[in-house]
PDB file of N, CA, C and O in Angstrom:
ATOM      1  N   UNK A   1      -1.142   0.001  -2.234  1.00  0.00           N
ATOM      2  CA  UNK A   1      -2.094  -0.260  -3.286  1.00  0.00           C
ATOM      3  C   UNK A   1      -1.634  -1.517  -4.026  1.00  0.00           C
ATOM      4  O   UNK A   1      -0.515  -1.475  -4.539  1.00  0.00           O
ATOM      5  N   UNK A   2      -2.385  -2.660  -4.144  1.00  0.00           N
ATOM      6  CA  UNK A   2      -1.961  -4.099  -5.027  1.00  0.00           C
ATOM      7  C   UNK A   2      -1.839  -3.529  -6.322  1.00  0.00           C
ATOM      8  O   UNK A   2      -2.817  -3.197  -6.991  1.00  0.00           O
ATOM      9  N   UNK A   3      -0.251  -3.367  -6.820  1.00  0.00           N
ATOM     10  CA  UNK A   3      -0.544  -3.928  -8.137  1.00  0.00           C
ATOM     11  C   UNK A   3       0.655  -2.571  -8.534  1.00  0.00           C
ATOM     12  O   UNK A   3       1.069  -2.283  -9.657  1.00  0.00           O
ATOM     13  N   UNK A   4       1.047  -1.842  -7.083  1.00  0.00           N
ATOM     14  CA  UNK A   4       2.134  -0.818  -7.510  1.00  0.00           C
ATOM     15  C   UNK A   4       3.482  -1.414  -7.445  1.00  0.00           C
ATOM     16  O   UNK A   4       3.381  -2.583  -7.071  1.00  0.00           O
ATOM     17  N   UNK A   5       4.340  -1.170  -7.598  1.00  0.00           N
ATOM     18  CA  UNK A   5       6.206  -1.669  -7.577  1.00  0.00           C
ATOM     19  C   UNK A   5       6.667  -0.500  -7.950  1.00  0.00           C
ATOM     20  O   UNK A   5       6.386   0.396  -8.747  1.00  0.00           O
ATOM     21  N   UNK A   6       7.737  -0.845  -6.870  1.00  0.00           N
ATOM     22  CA  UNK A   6       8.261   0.314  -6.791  1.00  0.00           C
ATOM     23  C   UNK A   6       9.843  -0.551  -6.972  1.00  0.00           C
ATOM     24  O   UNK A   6       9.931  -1.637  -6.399  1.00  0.00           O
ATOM     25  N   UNK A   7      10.906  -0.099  -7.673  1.00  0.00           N
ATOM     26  CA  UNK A   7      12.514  -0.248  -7.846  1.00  0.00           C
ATOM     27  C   UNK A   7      13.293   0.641  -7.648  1.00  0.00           C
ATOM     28  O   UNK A   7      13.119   1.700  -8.250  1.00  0.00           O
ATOM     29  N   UNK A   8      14.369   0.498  -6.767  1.00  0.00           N
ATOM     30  CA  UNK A   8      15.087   1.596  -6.567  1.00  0.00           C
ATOM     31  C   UNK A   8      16.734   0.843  -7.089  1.00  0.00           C
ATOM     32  O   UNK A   8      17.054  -0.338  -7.223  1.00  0.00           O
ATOM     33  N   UNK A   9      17.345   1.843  -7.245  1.00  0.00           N
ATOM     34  CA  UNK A   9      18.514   1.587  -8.282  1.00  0.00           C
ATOM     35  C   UNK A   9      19.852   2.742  -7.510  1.00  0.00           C
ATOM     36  O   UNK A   9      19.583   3.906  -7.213  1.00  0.00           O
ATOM     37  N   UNK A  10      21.114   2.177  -7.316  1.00  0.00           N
ATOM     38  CA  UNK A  10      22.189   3.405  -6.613  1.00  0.00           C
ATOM     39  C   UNK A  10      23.448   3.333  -7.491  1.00  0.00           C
ATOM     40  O   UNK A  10      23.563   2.462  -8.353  1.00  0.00           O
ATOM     41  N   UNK A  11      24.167   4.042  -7.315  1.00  0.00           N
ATOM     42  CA  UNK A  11      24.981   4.236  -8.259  1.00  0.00           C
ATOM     43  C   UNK A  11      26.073   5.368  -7.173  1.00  0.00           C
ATOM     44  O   UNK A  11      25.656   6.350  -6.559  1.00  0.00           O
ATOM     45  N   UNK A  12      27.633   4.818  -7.195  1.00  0.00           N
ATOM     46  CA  UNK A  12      28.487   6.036  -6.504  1.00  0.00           C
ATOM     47  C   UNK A  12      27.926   6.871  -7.348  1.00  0.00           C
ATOM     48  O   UNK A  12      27.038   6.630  -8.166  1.00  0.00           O
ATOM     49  N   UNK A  13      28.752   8.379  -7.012  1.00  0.00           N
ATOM     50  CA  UNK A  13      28.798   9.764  -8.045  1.00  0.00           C
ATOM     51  C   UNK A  13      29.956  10.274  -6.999  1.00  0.00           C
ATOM     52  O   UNK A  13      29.739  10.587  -5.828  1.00  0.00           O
ATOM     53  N   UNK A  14      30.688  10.286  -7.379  1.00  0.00           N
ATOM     54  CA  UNK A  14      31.775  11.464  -6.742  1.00  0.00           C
ATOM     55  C   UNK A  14      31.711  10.529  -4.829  1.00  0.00           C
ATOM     56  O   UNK A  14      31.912   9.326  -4.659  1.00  0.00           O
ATOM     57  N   UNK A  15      31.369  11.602  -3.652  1.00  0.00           N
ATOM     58  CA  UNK A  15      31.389  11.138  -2.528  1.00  0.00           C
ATOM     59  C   UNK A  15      29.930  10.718  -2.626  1.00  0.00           C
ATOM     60  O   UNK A  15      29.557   9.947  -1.742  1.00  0.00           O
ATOM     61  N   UNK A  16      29.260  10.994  -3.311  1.00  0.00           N
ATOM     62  CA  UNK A  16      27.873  10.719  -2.794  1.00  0.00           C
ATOM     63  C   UNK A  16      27.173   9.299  -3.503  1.00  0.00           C
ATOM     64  O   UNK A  16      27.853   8.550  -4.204  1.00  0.00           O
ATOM     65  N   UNK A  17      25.794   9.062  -3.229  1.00  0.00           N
ATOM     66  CA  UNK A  17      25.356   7.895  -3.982  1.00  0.00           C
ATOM     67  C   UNK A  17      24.066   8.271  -4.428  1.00  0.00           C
ATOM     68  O   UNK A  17      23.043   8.409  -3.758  1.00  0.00           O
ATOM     69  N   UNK A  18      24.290   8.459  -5.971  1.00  0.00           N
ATOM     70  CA  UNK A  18      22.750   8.760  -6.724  1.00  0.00           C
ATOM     71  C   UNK A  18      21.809   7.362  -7.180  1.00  0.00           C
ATOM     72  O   UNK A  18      22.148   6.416  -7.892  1.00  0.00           O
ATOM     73  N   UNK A  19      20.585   7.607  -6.524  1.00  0.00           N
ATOM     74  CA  UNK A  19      19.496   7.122  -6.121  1.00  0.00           C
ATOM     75  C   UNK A  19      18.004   7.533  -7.406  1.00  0.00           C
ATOM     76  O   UNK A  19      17.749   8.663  -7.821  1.00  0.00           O
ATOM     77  N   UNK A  20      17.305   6.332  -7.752  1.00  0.00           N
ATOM     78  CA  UNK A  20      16.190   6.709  -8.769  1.00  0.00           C
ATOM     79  C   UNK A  20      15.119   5.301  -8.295  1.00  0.00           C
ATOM     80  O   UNK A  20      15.311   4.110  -8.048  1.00  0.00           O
ATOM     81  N   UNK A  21      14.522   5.764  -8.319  1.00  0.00           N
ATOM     82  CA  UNK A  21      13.031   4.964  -7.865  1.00  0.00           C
ATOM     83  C   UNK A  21      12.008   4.603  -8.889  1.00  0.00           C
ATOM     84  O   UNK A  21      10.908   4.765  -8.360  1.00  0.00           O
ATOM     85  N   UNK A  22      11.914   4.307  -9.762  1.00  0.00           N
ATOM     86  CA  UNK A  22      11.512   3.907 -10.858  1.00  0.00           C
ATOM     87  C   UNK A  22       9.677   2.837 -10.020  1.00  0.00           C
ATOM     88  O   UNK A  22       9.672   1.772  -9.403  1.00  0.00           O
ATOM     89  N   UNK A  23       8.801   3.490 -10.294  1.00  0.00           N
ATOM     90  CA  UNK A  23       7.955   3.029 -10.360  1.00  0.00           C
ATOM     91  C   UNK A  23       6.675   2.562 -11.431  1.00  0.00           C
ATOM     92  O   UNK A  23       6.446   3.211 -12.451  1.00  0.00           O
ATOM     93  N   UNK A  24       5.829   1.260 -11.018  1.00  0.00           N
ATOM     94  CA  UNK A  24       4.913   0.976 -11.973  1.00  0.00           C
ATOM     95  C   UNK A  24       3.813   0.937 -11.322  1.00  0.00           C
ATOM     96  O   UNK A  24       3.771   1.330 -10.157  1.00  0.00           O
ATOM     97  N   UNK A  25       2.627   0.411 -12.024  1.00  0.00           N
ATOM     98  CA  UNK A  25       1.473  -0.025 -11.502  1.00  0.00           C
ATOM     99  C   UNK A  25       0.906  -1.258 -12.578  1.00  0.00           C
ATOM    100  O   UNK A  25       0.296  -0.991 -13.614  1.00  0.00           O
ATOM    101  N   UNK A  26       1.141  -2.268 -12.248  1.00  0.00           N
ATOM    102  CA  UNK A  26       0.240  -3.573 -12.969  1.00  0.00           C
ATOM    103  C   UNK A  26       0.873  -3.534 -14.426  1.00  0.00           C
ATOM    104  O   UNK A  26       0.416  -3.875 -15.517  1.00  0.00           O
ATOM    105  N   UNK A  27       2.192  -2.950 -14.013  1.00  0.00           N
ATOM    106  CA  UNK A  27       3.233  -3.586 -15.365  1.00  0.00           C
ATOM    107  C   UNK A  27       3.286  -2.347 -15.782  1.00  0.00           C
ATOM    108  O   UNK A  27       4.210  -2.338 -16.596  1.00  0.00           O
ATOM    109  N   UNK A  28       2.693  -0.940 -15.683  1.00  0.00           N
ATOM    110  CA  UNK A  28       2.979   0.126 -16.658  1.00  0.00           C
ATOM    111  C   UNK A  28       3.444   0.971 -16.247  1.00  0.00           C
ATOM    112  O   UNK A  28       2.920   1.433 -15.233  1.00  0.00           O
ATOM    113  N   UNK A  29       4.547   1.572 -16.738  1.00  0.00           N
ATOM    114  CA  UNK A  29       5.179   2.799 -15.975  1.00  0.00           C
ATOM    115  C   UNK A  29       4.614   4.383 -15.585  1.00  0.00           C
ATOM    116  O   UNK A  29       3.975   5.193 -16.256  1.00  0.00           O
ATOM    117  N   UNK A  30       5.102   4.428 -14.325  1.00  0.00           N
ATOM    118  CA  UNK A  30       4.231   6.046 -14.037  1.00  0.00           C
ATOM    119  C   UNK A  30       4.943   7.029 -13.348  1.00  0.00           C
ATOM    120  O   UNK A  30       4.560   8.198 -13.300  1.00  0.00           O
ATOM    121  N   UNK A  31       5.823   6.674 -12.886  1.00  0.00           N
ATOM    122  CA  UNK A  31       7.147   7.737 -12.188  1.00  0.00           C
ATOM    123  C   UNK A  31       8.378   7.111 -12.733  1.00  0.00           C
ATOM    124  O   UNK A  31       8.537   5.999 -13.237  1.00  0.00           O
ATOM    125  N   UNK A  32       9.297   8.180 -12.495  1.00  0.00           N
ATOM    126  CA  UNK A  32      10.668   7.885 -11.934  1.00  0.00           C
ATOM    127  C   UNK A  32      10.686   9.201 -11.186  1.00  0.00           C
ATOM    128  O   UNK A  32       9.988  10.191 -11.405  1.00  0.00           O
ATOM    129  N   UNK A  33      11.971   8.959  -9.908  1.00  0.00           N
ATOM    130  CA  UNK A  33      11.758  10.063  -9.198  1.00  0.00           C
ATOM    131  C   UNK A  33      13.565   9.361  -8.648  1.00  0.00           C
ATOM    132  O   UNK A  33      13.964   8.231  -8.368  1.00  0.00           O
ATOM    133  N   UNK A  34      14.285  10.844  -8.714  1.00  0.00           N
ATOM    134  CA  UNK A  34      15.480  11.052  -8.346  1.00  0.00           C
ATOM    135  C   UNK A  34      16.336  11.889  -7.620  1.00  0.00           C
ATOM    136  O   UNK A  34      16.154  13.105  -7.563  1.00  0.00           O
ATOM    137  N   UNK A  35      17.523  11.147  -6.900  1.00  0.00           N
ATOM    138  CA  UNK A  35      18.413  12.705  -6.753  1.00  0.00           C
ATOM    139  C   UNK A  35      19.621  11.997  -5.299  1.00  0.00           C
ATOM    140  O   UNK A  35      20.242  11.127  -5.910  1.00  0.00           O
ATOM    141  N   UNK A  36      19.902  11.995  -4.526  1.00  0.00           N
ATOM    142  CA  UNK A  36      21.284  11.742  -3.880  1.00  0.00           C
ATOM    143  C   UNK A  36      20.450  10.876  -2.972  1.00  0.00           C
ATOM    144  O   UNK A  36      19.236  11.057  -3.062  1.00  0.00           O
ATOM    145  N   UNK A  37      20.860   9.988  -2.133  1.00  0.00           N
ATOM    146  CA  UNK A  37      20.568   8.929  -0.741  1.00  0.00           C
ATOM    147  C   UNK A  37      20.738   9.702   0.639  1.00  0.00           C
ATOM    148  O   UNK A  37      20.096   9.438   1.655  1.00  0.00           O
ATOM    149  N   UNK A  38      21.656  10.650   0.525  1.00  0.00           N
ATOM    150  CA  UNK A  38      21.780  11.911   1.559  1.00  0.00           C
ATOM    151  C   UNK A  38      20.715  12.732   1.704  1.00  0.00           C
ATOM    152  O   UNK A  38      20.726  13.212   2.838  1.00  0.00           O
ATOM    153  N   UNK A  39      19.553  13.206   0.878  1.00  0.00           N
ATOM    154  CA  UNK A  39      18.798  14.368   0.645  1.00  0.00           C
ATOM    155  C   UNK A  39      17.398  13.359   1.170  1.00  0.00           C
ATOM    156  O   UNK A  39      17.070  12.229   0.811  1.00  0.00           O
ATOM    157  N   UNK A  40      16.761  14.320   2.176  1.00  0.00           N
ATOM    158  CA  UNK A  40      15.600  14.009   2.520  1.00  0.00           C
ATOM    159  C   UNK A  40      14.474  14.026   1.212  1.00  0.00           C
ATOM    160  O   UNK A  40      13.724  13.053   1.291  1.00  0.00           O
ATOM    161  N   UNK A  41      14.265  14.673   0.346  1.00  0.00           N
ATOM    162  CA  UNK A  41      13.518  14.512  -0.579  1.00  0.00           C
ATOM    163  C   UNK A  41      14.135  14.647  -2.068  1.00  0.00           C
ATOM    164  O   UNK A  41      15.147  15.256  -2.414  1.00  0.00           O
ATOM    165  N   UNK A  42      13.213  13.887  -2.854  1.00  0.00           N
ATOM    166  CA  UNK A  42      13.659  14.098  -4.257  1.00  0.00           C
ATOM    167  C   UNK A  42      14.372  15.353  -4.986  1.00  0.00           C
ATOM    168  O   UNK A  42      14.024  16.490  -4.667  1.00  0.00           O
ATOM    169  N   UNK A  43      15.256  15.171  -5.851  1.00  0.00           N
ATOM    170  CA  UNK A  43      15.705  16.624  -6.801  1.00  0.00           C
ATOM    171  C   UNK A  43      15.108  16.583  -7.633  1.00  0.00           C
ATOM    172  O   UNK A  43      14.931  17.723  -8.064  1.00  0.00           O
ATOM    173  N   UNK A  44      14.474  15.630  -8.369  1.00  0.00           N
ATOM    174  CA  UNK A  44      13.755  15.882  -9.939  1.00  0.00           C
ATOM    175  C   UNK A  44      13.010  14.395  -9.677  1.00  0.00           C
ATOM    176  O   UNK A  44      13.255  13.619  -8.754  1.00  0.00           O
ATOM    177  N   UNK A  45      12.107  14.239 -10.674  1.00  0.00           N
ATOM    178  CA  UNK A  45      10.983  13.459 -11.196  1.00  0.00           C
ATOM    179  C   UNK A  45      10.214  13.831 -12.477  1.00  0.00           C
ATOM    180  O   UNK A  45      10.010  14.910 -13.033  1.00  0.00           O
ATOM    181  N   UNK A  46       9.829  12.452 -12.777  1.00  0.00           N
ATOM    182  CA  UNK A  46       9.374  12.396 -14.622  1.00  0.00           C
ATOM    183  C   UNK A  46       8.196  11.766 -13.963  1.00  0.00           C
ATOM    184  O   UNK A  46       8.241  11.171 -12.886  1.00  0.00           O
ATOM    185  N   UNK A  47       6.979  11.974 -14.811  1.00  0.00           N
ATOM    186  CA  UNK A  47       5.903  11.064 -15.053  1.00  0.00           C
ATOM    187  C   UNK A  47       5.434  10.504 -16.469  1.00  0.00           C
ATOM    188  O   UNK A  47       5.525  11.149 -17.513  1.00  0.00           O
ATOM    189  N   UNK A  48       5.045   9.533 -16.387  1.00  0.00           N
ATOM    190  CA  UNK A  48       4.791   8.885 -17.564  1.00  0.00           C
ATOM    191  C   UNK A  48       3.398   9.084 -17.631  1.00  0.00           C
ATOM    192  O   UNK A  48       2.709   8.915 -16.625  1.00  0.00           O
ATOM    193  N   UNK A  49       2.681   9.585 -19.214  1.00  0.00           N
ATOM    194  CA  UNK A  49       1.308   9.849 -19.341  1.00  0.00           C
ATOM    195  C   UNK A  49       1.412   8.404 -20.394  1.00  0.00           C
ATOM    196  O   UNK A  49       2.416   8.354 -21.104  1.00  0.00           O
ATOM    197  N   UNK A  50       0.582   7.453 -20.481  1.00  0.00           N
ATOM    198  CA  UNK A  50       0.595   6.284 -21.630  1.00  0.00           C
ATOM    199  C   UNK A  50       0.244   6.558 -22.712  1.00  0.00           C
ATOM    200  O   UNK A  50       0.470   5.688 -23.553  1.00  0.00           O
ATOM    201  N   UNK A  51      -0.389   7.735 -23.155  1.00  0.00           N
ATOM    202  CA  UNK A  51      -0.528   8.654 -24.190  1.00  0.00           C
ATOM    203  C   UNK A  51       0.424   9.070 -24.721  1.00  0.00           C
ATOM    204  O   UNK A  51       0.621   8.561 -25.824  1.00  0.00           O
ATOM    205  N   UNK A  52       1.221   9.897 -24.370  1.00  0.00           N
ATOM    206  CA  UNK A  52       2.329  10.844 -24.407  1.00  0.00           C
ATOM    207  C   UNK A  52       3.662  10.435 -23.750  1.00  0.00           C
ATOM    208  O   UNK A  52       4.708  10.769 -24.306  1.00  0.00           O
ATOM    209  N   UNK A  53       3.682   9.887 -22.855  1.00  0.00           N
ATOM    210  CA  UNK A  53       4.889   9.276 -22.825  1.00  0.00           C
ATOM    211  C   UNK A  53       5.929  10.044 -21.942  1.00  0.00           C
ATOM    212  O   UNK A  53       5.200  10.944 -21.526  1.00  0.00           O
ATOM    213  N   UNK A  54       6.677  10.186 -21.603  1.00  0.00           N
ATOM    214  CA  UNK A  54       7.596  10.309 -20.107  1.00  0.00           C
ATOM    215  C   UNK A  54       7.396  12.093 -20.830  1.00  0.00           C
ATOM    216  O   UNK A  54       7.774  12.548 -21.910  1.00  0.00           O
ATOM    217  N   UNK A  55       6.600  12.778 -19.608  1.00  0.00           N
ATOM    218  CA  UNK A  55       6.605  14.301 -19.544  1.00  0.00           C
ATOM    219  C   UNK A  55       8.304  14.632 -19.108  1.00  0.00           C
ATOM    220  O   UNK A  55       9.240  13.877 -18.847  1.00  0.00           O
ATOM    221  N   UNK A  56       8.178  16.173 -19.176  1.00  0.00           N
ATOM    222  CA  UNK A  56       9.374  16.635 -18.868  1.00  0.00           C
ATOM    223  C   UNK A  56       9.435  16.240 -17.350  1.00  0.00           C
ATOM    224  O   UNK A  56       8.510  15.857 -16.634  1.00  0.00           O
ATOM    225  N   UNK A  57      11.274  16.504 -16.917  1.00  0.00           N
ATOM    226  CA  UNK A  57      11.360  16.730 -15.649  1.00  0.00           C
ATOM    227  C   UNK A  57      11.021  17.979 -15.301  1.00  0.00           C
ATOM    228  O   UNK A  57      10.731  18.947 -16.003  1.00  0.00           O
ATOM    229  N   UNK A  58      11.144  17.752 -13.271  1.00  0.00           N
ATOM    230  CA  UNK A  58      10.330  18.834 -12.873  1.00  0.00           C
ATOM    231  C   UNK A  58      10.871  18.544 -11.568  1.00  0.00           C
ATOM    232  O   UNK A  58      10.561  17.683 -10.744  1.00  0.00           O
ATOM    233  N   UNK A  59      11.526  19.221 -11.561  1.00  0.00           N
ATOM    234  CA  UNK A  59      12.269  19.380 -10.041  1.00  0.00           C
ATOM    235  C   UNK A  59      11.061  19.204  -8.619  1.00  0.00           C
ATOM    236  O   UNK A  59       9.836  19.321  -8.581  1.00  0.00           O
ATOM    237  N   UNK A  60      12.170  18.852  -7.482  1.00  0.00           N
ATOM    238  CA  UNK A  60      11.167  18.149  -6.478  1.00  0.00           C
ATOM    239  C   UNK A  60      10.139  16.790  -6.702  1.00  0.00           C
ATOM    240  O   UNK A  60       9.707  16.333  -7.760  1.00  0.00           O
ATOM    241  N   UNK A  61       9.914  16.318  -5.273  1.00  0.00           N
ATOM    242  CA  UNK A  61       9.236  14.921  -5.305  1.00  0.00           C
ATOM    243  C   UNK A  61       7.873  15.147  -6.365  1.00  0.00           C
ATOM    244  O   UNK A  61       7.605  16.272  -6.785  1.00  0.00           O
ATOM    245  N   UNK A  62       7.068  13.950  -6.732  1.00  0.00           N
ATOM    246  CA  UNK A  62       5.712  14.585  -7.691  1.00  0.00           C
ATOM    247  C   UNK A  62       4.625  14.700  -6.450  1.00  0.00           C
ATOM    248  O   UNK A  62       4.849  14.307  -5.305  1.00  0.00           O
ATOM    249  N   UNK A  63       3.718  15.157  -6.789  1.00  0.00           N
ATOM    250  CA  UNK A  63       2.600  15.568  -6.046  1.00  0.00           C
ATOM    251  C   UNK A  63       1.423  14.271  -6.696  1.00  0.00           C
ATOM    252  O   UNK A  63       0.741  14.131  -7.711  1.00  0.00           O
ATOM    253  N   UNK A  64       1.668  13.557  -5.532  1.00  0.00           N
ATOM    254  CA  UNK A  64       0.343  12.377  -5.569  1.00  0.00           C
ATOM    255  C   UNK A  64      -1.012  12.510  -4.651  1.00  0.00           C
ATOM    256  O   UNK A  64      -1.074  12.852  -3.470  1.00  0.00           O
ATOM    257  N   UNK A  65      -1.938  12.189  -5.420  1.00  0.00           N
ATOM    258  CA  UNK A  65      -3.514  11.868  -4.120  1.00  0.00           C
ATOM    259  C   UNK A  65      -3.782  11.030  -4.540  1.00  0.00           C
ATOM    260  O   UNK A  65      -3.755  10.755  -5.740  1.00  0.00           O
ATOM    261  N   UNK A  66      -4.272  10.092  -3.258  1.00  0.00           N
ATOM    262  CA  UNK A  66      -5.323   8.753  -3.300  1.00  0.00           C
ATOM    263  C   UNK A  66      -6.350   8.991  -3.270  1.00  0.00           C
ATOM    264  O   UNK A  66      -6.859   9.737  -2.433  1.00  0.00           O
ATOM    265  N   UNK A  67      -7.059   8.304  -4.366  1.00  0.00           N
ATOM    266  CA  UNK A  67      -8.779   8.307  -4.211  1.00  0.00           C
ATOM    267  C   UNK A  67      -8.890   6.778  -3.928  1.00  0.00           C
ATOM    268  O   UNK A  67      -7.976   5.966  -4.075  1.00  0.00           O
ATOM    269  N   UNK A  68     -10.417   6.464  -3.412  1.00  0.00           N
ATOM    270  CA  UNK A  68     -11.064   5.340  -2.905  1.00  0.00           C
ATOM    271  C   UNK A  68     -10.140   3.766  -3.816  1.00  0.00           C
ATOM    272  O   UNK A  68      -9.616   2.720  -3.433  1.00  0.00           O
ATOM    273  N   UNK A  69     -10.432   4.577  -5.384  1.00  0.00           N
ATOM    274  CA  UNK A  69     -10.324   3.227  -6.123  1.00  0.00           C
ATOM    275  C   UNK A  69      -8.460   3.941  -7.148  1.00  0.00           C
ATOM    276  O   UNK A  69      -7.583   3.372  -7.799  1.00  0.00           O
ATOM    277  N   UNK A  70      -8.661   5.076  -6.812  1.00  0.00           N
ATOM    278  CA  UNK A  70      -6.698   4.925  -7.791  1.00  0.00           C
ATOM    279  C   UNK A  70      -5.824   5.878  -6.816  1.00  0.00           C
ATOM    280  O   UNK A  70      -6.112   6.361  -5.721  1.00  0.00           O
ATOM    281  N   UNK A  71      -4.647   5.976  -7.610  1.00  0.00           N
ATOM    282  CA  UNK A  71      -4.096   7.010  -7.207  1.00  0.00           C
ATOM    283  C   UNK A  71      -3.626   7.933  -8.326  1.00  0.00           C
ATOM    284  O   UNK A  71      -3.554   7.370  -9.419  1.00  0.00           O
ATOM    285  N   UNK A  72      -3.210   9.531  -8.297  1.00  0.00           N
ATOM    286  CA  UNK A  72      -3.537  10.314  -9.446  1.00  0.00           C
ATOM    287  C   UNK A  72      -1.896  10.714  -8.899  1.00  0.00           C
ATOM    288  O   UNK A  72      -1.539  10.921  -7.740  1.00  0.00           O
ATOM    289  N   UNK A  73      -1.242  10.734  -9.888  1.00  0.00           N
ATOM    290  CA  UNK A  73      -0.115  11.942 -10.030  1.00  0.00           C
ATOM    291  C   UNK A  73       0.132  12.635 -11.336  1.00  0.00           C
ATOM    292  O   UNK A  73       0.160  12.261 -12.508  1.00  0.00           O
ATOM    293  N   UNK A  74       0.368  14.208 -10.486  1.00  0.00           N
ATOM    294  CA  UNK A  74       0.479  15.365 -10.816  1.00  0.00           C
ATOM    295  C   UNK A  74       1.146  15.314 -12.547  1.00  0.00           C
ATOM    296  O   UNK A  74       2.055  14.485 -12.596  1.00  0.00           O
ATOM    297  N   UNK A  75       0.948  15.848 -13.608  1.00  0.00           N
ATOM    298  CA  UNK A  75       1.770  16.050 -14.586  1.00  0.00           C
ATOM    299  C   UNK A  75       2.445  17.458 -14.606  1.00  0.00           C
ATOM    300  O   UNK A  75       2.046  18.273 -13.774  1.00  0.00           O
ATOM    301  N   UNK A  76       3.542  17.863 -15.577  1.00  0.00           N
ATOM    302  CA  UNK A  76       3.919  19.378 -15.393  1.00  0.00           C
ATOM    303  C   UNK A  76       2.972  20.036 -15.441  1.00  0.00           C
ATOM    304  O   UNK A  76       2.845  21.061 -14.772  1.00  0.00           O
ATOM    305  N   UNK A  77       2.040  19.558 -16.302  1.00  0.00           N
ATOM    306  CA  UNK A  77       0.805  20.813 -16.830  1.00  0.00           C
ATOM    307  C   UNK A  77       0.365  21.098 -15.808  1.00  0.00           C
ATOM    308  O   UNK A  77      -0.131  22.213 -15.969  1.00  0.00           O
ATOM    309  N   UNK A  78       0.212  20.759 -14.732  1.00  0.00           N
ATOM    310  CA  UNK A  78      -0.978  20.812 -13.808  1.00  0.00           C
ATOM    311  C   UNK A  78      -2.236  19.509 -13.713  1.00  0.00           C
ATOM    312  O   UNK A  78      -2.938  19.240 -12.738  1.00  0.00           O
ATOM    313  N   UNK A  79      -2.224  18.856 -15.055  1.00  0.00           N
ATOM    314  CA  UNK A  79      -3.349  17.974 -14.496  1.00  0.00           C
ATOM    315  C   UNK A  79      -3.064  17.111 -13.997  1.00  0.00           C
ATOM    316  O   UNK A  79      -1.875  16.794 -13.960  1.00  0.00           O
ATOM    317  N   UNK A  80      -4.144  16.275 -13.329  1.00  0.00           N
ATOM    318  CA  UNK A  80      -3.747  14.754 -12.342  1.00  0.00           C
ATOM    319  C   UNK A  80      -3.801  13.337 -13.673  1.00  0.00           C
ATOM    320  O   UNK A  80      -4.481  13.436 -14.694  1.00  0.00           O
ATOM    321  N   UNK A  81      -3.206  12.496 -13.441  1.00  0.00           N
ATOM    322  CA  UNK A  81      -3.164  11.667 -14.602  1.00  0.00           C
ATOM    323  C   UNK A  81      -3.670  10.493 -13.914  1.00  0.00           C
ATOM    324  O   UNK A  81      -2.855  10.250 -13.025  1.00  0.00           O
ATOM    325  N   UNK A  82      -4.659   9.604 -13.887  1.00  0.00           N
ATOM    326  CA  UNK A  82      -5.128   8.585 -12.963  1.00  0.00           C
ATOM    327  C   UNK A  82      -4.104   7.163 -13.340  1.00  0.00           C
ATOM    328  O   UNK A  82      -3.939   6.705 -14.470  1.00  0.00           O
ATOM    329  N   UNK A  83      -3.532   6.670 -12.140  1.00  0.00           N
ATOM    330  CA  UNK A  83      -2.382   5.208 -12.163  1.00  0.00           C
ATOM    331  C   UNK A  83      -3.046   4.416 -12.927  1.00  0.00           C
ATOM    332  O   UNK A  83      -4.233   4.713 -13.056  1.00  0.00           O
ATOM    333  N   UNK A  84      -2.675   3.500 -13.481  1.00  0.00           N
ATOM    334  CA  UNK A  84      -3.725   2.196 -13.969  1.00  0.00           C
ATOM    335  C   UNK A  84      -5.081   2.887 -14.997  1.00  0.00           C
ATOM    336  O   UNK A  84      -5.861   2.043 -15.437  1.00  0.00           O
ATOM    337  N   UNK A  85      -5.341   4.289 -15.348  1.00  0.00           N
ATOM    338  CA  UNK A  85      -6.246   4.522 -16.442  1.00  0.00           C
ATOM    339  C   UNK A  85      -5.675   4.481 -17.367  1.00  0.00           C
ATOM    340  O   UNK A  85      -6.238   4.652 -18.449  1.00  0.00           O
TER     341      UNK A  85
END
């Protein structure tokens, strides 16, 4: 999608190397999503509502869908928060 960035950031920890993915869309923040470089999927993730501002964490990767014109990820509550609205 034009206009997403995505940054990823590592850091030792002990034997392992902790990993965070910090993403935007057209300059505004909407994830971070974390957890070891060893582990097939995320341990935790935050979303940012521009309202409200970085929700709690919430263990596991976030739950995203693409529509035609955005993409929506999941908040704790349950609702979808649209990228770029």
């Amino acid at each position: 999608m034009p206009g997403l960035r995505a940054e990823f950031f590592r850091r030792p920890d002990g034997d392992r190397i902790a990993s965070v993915g910090r993403y935007s869309y057209l300059g505004r923040e909407v994830l971070m999503a974390w957890g070891f470089v060893d582990e097939q999927h995320c341990r935790w993730h935050a979303v940012h509502d521009p309202v409200d501002g970085w929700q709690a964490t919430v263990d596991g990767c976030p739950d995203i869908r693409k529509n035609p014109d955005t993409i929506e990820v999941r908040t704790p509550t349950g609702a979808w928060l649209p990228v770029g609205a």
